[in-house]
Tab-separated table of C-alpha atoms in Angstrom:
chain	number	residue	atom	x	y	z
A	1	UNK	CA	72.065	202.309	62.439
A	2	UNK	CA	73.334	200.475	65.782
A	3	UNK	CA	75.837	201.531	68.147
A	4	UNK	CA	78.435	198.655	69.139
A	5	UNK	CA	78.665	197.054	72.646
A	6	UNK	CA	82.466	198.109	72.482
A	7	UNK	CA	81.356	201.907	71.791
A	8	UNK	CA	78.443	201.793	74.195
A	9	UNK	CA	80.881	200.582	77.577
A	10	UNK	CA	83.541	203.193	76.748
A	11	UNK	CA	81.492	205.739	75.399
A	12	UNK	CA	82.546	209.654	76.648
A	13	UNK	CA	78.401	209.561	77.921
A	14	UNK	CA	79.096	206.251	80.029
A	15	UNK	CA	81.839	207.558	81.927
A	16	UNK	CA	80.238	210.605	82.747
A	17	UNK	CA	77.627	209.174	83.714
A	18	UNK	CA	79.269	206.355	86.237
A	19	UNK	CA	81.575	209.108	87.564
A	20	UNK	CA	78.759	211.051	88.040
A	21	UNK	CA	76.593	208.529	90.073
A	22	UNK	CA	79.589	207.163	91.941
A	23	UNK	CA	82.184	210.183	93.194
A	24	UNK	CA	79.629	212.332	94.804
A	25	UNK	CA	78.620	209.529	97.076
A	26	UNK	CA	82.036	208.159	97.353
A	27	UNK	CA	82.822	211.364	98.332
A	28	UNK	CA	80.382	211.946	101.318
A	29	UNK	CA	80.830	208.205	102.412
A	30	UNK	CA	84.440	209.494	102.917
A	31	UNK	CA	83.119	212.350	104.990
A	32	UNK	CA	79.616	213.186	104.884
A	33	UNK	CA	80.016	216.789	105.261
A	34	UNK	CA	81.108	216.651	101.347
A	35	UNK	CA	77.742	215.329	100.105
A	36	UNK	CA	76.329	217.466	97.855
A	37	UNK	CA	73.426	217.469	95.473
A	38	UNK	CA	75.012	216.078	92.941
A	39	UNK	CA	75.054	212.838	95.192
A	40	UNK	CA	71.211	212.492	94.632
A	41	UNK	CA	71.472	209.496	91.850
A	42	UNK	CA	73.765	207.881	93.228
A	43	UNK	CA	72.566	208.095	96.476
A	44	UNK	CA	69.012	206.859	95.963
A	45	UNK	CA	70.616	204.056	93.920
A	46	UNK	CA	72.429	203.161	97.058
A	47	UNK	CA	69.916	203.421	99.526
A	48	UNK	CA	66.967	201.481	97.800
A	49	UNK	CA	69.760	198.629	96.968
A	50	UNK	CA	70.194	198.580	100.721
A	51	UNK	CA	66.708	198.460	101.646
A	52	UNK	CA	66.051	195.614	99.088
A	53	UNK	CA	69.159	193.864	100.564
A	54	UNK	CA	68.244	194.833	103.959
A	55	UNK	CA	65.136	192.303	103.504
A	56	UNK	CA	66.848	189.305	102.112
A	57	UNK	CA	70.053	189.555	104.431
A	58	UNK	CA	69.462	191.372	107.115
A	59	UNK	CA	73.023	190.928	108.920
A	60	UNK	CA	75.043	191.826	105.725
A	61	UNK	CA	76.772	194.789	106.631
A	62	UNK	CA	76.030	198.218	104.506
A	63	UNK	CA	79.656	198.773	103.772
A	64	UNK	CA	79.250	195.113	101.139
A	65	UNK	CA	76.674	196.901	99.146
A	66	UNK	CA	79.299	199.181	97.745
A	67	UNK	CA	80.273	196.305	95.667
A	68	UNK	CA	76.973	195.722	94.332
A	69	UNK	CA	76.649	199.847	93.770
A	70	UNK	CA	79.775	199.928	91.711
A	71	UNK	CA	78.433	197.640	89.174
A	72	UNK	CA	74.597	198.819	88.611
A	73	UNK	CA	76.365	202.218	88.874
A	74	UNK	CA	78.845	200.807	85.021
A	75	UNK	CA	75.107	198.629	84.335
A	76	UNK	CA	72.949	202.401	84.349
A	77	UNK	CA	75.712	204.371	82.725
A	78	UNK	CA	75.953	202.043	79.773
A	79	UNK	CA	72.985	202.451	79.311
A	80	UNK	CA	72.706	206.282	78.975
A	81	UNK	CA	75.663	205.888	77.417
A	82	UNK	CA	74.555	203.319	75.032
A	83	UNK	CA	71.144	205.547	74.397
A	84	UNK	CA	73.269	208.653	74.127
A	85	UNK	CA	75.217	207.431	71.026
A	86	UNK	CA	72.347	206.281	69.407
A	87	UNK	CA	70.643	209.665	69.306
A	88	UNK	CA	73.848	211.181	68.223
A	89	UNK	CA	74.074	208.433	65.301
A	90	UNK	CA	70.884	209.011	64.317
A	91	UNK	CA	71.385	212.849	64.528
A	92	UNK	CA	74.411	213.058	62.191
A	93	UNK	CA	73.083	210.814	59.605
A	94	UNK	CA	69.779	213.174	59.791
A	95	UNK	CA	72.274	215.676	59.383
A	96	UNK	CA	74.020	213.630	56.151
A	97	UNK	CA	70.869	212.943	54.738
A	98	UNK	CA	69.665	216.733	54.370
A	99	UNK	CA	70.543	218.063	50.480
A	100	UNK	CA	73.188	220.232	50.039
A	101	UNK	CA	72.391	223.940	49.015
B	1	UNK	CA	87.647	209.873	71.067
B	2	UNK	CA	90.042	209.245	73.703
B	3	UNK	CA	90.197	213.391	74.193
B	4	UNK	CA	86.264	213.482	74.752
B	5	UNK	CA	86.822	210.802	77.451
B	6	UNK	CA	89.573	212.202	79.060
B	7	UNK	CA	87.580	215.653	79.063
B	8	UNK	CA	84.331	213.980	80.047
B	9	UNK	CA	86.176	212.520	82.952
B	10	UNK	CA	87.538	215.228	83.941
B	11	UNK	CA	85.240	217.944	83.578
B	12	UNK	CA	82.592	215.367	85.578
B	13	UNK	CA	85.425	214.782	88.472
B	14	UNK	CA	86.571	218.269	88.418
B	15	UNK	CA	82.606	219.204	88.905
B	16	UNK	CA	81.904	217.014	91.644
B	17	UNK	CA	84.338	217.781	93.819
B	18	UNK	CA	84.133	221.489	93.626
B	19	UNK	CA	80.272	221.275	94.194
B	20	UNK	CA	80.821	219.210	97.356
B	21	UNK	CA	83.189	221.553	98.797
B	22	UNK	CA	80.746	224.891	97.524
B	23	UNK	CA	77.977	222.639	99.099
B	24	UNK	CA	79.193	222.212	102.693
B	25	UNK	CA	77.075	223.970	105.392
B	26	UNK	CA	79.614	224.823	108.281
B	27	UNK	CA	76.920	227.356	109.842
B	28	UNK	CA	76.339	226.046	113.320
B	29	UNK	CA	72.464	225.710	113.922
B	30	UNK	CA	70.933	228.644	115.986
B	31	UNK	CA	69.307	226.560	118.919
B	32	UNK	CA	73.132	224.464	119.213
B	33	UNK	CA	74.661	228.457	119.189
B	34	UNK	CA	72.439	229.223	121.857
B	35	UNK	CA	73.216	226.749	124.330
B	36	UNK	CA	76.597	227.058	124.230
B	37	UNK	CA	76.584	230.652	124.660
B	38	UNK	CA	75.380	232.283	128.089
B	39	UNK	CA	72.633	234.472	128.203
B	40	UNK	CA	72.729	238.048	129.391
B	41	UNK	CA	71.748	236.802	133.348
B	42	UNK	CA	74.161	234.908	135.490
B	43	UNK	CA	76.068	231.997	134.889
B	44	UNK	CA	74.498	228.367	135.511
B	45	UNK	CA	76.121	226.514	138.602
B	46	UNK	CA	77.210	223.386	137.550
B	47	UNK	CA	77.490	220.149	140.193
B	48	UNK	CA	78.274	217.106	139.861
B	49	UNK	CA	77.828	213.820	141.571
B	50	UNK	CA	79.140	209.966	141.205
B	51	UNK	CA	76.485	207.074	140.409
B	52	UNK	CA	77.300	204.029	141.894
B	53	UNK	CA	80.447	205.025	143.592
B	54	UNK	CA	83.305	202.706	143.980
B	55	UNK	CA	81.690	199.974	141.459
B	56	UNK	CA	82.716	199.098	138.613
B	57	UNK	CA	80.172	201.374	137.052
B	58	UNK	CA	80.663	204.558	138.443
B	59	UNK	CA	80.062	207.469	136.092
B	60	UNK	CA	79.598	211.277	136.982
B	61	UNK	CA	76.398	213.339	136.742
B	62	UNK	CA	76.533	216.607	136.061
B	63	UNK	CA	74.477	219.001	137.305
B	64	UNK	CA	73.722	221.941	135.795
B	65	UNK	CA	71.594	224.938	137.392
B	66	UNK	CA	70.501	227.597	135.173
B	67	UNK	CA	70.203	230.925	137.132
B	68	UNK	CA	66.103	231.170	136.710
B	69	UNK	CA	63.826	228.720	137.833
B	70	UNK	CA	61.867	225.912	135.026
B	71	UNK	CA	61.657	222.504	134.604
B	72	UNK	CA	64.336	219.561	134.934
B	73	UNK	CA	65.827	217.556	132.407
B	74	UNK	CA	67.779	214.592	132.216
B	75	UNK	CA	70.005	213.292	129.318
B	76	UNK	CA	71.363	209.897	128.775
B	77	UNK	CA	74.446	209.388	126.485
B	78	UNK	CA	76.209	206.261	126.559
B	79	UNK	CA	73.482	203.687	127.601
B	80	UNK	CA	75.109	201.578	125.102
B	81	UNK	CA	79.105	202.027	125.082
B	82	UNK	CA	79.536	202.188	121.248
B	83	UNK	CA	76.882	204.929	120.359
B	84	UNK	CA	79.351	207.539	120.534
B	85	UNK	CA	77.357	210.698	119.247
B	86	UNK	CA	75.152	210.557	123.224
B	87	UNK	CA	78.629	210.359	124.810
B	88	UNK	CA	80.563	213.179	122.671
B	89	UNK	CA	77.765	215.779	122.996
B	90	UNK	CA	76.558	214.485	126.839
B	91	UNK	CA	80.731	215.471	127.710
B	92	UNK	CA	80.340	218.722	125.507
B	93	UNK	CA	76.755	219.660	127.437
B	94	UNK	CA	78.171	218.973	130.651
B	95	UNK	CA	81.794	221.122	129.921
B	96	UNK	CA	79.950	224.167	128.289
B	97	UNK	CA	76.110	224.501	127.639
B	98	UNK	CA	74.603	227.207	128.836
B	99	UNK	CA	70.681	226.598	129.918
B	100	UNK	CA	68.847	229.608	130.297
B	101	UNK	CA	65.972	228.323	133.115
B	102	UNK	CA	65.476	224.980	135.084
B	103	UNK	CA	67.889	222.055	135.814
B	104	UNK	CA	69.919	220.209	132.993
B	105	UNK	CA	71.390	216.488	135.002
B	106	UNK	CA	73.419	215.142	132.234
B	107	UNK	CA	75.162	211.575	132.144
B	108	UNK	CA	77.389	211.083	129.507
B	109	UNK	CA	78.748	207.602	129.658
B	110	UNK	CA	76.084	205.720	131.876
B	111	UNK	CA	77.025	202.176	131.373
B	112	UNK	CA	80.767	203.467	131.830
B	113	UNK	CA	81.882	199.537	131.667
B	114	UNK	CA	80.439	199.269	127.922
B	115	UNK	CA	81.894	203.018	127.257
B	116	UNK	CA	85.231	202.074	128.012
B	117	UNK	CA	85.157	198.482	126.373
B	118	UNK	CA	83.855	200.469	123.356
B	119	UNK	CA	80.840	197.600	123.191
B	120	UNK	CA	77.383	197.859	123.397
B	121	UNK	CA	76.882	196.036	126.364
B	122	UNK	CA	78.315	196.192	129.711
B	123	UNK	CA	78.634	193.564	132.454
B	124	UNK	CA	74.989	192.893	132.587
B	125	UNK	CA	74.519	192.803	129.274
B	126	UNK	CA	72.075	195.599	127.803
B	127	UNK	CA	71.501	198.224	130.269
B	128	UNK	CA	68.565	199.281	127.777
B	129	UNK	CA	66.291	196.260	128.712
B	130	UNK	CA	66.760	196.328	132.249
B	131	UNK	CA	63.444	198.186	133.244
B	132	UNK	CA	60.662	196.029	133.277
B	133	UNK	CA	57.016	197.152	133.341
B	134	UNK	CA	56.232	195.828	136.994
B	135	UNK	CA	59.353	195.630	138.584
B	136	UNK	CA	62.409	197.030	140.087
B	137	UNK	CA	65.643	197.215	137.619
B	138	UNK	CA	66.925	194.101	136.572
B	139	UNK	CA	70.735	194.864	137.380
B	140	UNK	CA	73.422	196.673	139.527
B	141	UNK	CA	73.743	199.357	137.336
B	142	UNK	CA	69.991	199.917	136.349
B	143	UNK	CA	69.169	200.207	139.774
B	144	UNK	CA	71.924	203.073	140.297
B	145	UNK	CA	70.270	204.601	137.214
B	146	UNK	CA	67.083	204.683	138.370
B	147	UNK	CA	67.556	205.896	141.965
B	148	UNK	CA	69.170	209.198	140.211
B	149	UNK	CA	66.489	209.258	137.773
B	150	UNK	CA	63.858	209.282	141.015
B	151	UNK	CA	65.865	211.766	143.146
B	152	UNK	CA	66.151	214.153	140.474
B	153	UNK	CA	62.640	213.657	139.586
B	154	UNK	CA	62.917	215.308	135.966
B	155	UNK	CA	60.022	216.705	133.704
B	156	UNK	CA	61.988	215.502	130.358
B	157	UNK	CA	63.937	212.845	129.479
B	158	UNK	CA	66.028	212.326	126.816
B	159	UNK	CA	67.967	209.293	125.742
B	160	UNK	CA	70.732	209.593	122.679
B	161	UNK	CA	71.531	206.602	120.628
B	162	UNK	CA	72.474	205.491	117.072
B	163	UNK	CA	71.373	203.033	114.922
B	164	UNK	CA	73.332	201.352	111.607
B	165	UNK	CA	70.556	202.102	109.301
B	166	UNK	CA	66.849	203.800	108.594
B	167	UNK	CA	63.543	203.596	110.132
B	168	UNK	CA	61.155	202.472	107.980
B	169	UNK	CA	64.209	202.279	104.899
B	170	UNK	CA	66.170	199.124	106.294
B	171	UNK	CA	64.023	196.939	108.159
B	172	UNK	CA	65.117	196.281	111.703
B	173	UNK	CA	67.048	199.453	112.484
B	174	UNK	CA	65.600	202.528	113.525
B	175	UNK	CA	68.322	205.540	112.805
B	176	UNK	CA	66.927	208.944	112.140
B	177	UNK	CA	63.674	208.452	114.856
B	178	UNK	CA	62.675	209.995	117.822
B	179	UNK	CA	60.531	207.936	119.768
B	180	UNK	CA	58.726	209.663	122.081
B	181	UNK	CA	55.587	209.438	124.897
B	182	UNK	CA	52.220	210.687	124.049
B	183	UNK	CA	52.619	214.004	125.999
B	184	UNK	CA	55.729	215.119	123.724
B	185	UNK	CA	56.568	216.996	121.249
B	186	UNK	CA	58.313	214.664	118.914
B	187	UNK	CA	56.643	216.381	115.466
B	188	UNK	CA	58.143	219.436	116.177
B	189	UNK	CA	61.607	218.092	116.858
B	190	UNK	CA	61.161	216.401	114.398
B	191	UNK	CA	61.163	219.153	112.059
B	192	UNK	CA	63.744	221.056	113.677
B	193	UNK	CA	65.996	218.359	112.836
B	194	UNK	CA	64.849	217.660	109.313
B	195	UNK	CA	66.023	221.667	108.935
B	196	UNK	CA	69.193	220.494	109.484
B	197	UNK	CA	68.826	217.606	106.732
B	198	UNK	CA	70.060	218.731	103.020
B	199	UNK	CA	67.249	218.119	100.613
B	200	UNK	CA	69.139	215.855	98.594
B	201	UNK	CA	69.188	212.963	101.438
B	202	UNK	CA	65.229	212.312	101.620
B	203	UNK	CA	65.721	208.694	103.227
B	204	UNK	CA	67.512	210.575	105.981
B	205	UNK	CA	64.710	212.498	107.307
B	206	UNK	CA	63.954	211.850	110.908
B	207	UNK	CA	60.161	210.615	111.651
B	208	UNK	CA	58.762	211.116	115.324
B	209	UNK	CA	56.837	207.751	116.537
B	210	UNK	CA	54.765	207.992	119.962
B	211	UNK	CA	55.859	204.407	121.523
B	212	UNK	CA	53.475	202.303	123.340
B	213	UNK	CA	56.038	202.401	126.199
B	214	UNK	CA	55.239	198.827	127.088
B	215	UNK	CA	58.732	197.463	126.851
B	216	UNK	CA	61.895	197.242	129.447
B	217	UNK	CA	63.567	200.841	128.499
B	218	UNK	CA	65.013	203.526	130.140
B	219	UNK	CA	62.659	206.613	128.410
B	220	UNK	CA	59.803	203.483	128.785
B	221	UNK	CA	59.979	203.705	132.778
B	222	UNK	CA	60.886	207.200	133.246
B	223	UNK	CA	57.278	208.301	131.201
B	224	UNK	CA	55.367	205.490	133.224
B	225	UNK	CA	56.032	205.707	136.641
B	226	UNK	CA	57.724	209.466	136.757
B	227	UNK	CA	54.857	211.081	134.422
B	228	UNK	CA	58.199	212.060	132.511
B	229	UNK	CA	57.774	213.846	128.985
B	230	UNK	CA	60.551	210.769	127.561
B	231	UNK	CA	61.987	210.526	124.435
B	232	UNK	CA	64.511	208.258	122.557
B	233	UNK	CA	66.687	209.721	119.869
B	234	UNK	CA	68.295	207.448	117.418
B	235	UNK	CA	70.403	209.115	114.409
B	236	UNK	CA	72.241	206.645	111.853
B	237	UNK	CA	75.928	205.709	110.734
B	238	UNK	CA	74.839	204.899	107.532
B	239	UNK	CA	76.362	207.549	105.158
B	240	UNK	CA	76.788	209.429	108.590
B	241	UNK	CA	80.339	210.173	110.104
B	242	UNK	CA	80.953	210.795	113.816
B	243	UNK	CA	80.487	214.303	113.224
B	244	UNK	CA	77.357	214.331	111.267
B	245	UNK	CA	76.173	212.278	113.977
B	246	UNK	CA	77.054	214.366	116.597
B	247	UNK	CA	75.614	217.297	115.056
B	248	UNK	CA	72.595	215.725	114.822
B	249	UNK	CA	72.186	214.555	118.388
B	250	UNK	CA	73.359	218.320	119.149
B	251	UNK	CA	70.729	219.792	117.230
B	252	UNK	CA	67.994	217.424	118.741
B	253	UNK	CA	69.329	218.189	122.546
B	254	UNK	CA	69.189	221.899	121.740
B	255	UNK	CA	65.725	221.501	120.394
B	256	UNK	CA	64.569	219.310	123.132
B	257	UNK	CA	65.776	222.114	125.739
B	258	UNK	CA	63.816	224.969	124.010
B	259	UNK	CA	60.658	223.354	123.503
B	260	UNK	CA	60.565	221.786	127.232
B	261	UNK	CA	61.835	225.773	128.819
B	262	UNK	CA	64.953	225.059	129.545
B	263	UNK	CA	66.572	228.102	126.720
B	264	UNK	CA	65.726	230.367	124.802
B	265	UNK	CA	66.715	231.138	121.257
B	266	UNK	CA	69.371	233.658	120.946
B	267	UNK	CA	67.331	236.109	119.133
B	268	UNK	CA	64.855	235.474	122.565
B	269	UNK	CA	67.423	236.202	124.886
């Protein structure tokens, strides 16, 4: 029972998940006034990969870190995505395995 | 497959955006409402007067007497030409807010050279370190600056800036502070601005800091040798727009003003 690497980056879970950590945020970086709660993930994401870059290179500007954010963004949705399949594998074949009445 | 990715992307996209639109908060704060309506007594008289006239650096300061008596306060916007949110709200102060007691002297654009070259520093370089602990100012413009600052002789001063990131989040900025002297009431403001925060930014939460006030500033001087209640305000453009900003500095003027006497809340009034 394994779920392929193919299946896991293009998975229906993954790119909810991305969209969902990256358009609320892109959103309110376009004006902040759209921020909303959904922006929370993808928000803390953001700011603690700042801070972390902050202390190694402190003159990089923030607006580089979107680069950065757009990739652990596709790295954490494959990820739920990837575990997301697997429990749905392993829930169907439960479901196979039951006898028939 | 391809139709529960196309729905998952959709539904998701669809979701997002009509949560940030429900989610927007266009309600102006109370204390911001209040100063830029008039209370019930008379109008304030509003003066103003030229700092270093016929320099290079002259810039206005307004005057602005409320009809009952209180203390004085003095607000700096534009001490560093790029920080626009102390320039946009010191111009919207000085055209049409309303304090209830005391004197409001607001400058928007004080190092009007650095304002105009949309920089941070003016001729001098950074107006900001030009008041040293024993000493007079250490440039043209400082000195202006300071003789208003003595001839108005204010109880409260407030400075407005901007930084690019978070206190205590991104290590050498300080966005989202108020830095304050020990006879203030920076806590407080503090939380009346964090009111204005949505939950769902914690890193954005503004912290008050008393300051040791050892160091060349404006707010530094003005609390040492004035026995000013001083205060530096620093909001952030990370993840902030203009606006955001500006609301921000609003809400912390408006604050600052109530606290220190100078208006009243509208339900007050």
């Amino acid at each position: 029972m394994t779920v392929s690497l193919r299946r896991a980056l293009t998975a229906p879970a993954t790119i909810a998940t991305y969209l969902l950590l990256v358009v609320p945020l892109a959103l309110g970086w376009l004006k902040t006034s759209l921020l909303s709660p959904l922006a929370l993930p993808g928000y803390l994401i953001y700011v603690i990969g700042t801070a972390i870059g902050n202390v190694f290179a402190s003159r990089l500007a923030f607006w580089v870190y979107w680069i950065p954010f757009f990739a652990g963004c596709y790295g954490v949705a494959v990820v739920v995505g990837y575990g997301y399949e697997l429990l749905r594998e392993r829930f169907l074949t439960a479901s196979n395995d039951e006898p028939r009445r | 497959m391809r139709r529960r990715r196309i729905l998952a992307a959709g539904g998701v996209l669809a979701g997002t955006v009509v949560t940030s639109v429900a989610s927007r908060s266009p309600d102006e704060h109370d204390l911001v409402s209040a100063a830029r309506h008039p209370g019930s007594g008379d109008e304030p008289e509003t003066n103003t007067e030229s700092i270093l006239p016929n320099t290079d650096h002259e810039t206005t300061l307004y005057e602005i007497d409320a009809p009952r008596d209180g203390p004085t306060a003095m607000i700096f916007g534009g001490v560093h030409g790029d920080e626009y949110n102390g320039i946009d709200v010191g111009h919207e102060i000085a055209e049409g807010w309303y304090p209830d007691a005391g004197t409001l002297a607001v400058v928007p654009e004080t190092d009007r050279v650095a304002v105009e070259n949309d920089e941070r520093e003016g001729i001098d370089g950074d107006l900001n370190r030009h008041f040293p602990v024993d000493g007079d100012p250490e440039s043209e413009l400082a000195r202006g600056v300071w003789e208003a600052v003595e001839r108005h002789d204010p109880d409260v001063v407030l400075d407005l800036h901007r930084s690019l990131g978070i206190y205590g989040v991104h290590r050498q900025y300080v966005g989202q502070a108020i830095f304050h002297s020990s006879d203030a009431r920076g806590d407080e403001l503090a939380a009346a601005l964090n009111d204005a925060v949505p939950w769902y930014l914690p890193m954005h939460r503004f912290v008050a800091r008393e300051s040791h006030l050892s160091g060349p500033l404006l707010f530094h001087k003005a609390a040492r040798e004035l026995d000013a209640v001083a205060y530096l305000f620093e909001t952030t453009s990370f993840l902030f727009d203009r606006e955001t900003k500006n609301e921000m500095t609003r809400v912390m003027t408006a604050a600052l003003l109530e606290r220190h006497g100078l208006l009243e809340a509208e339900g007050k009034r």
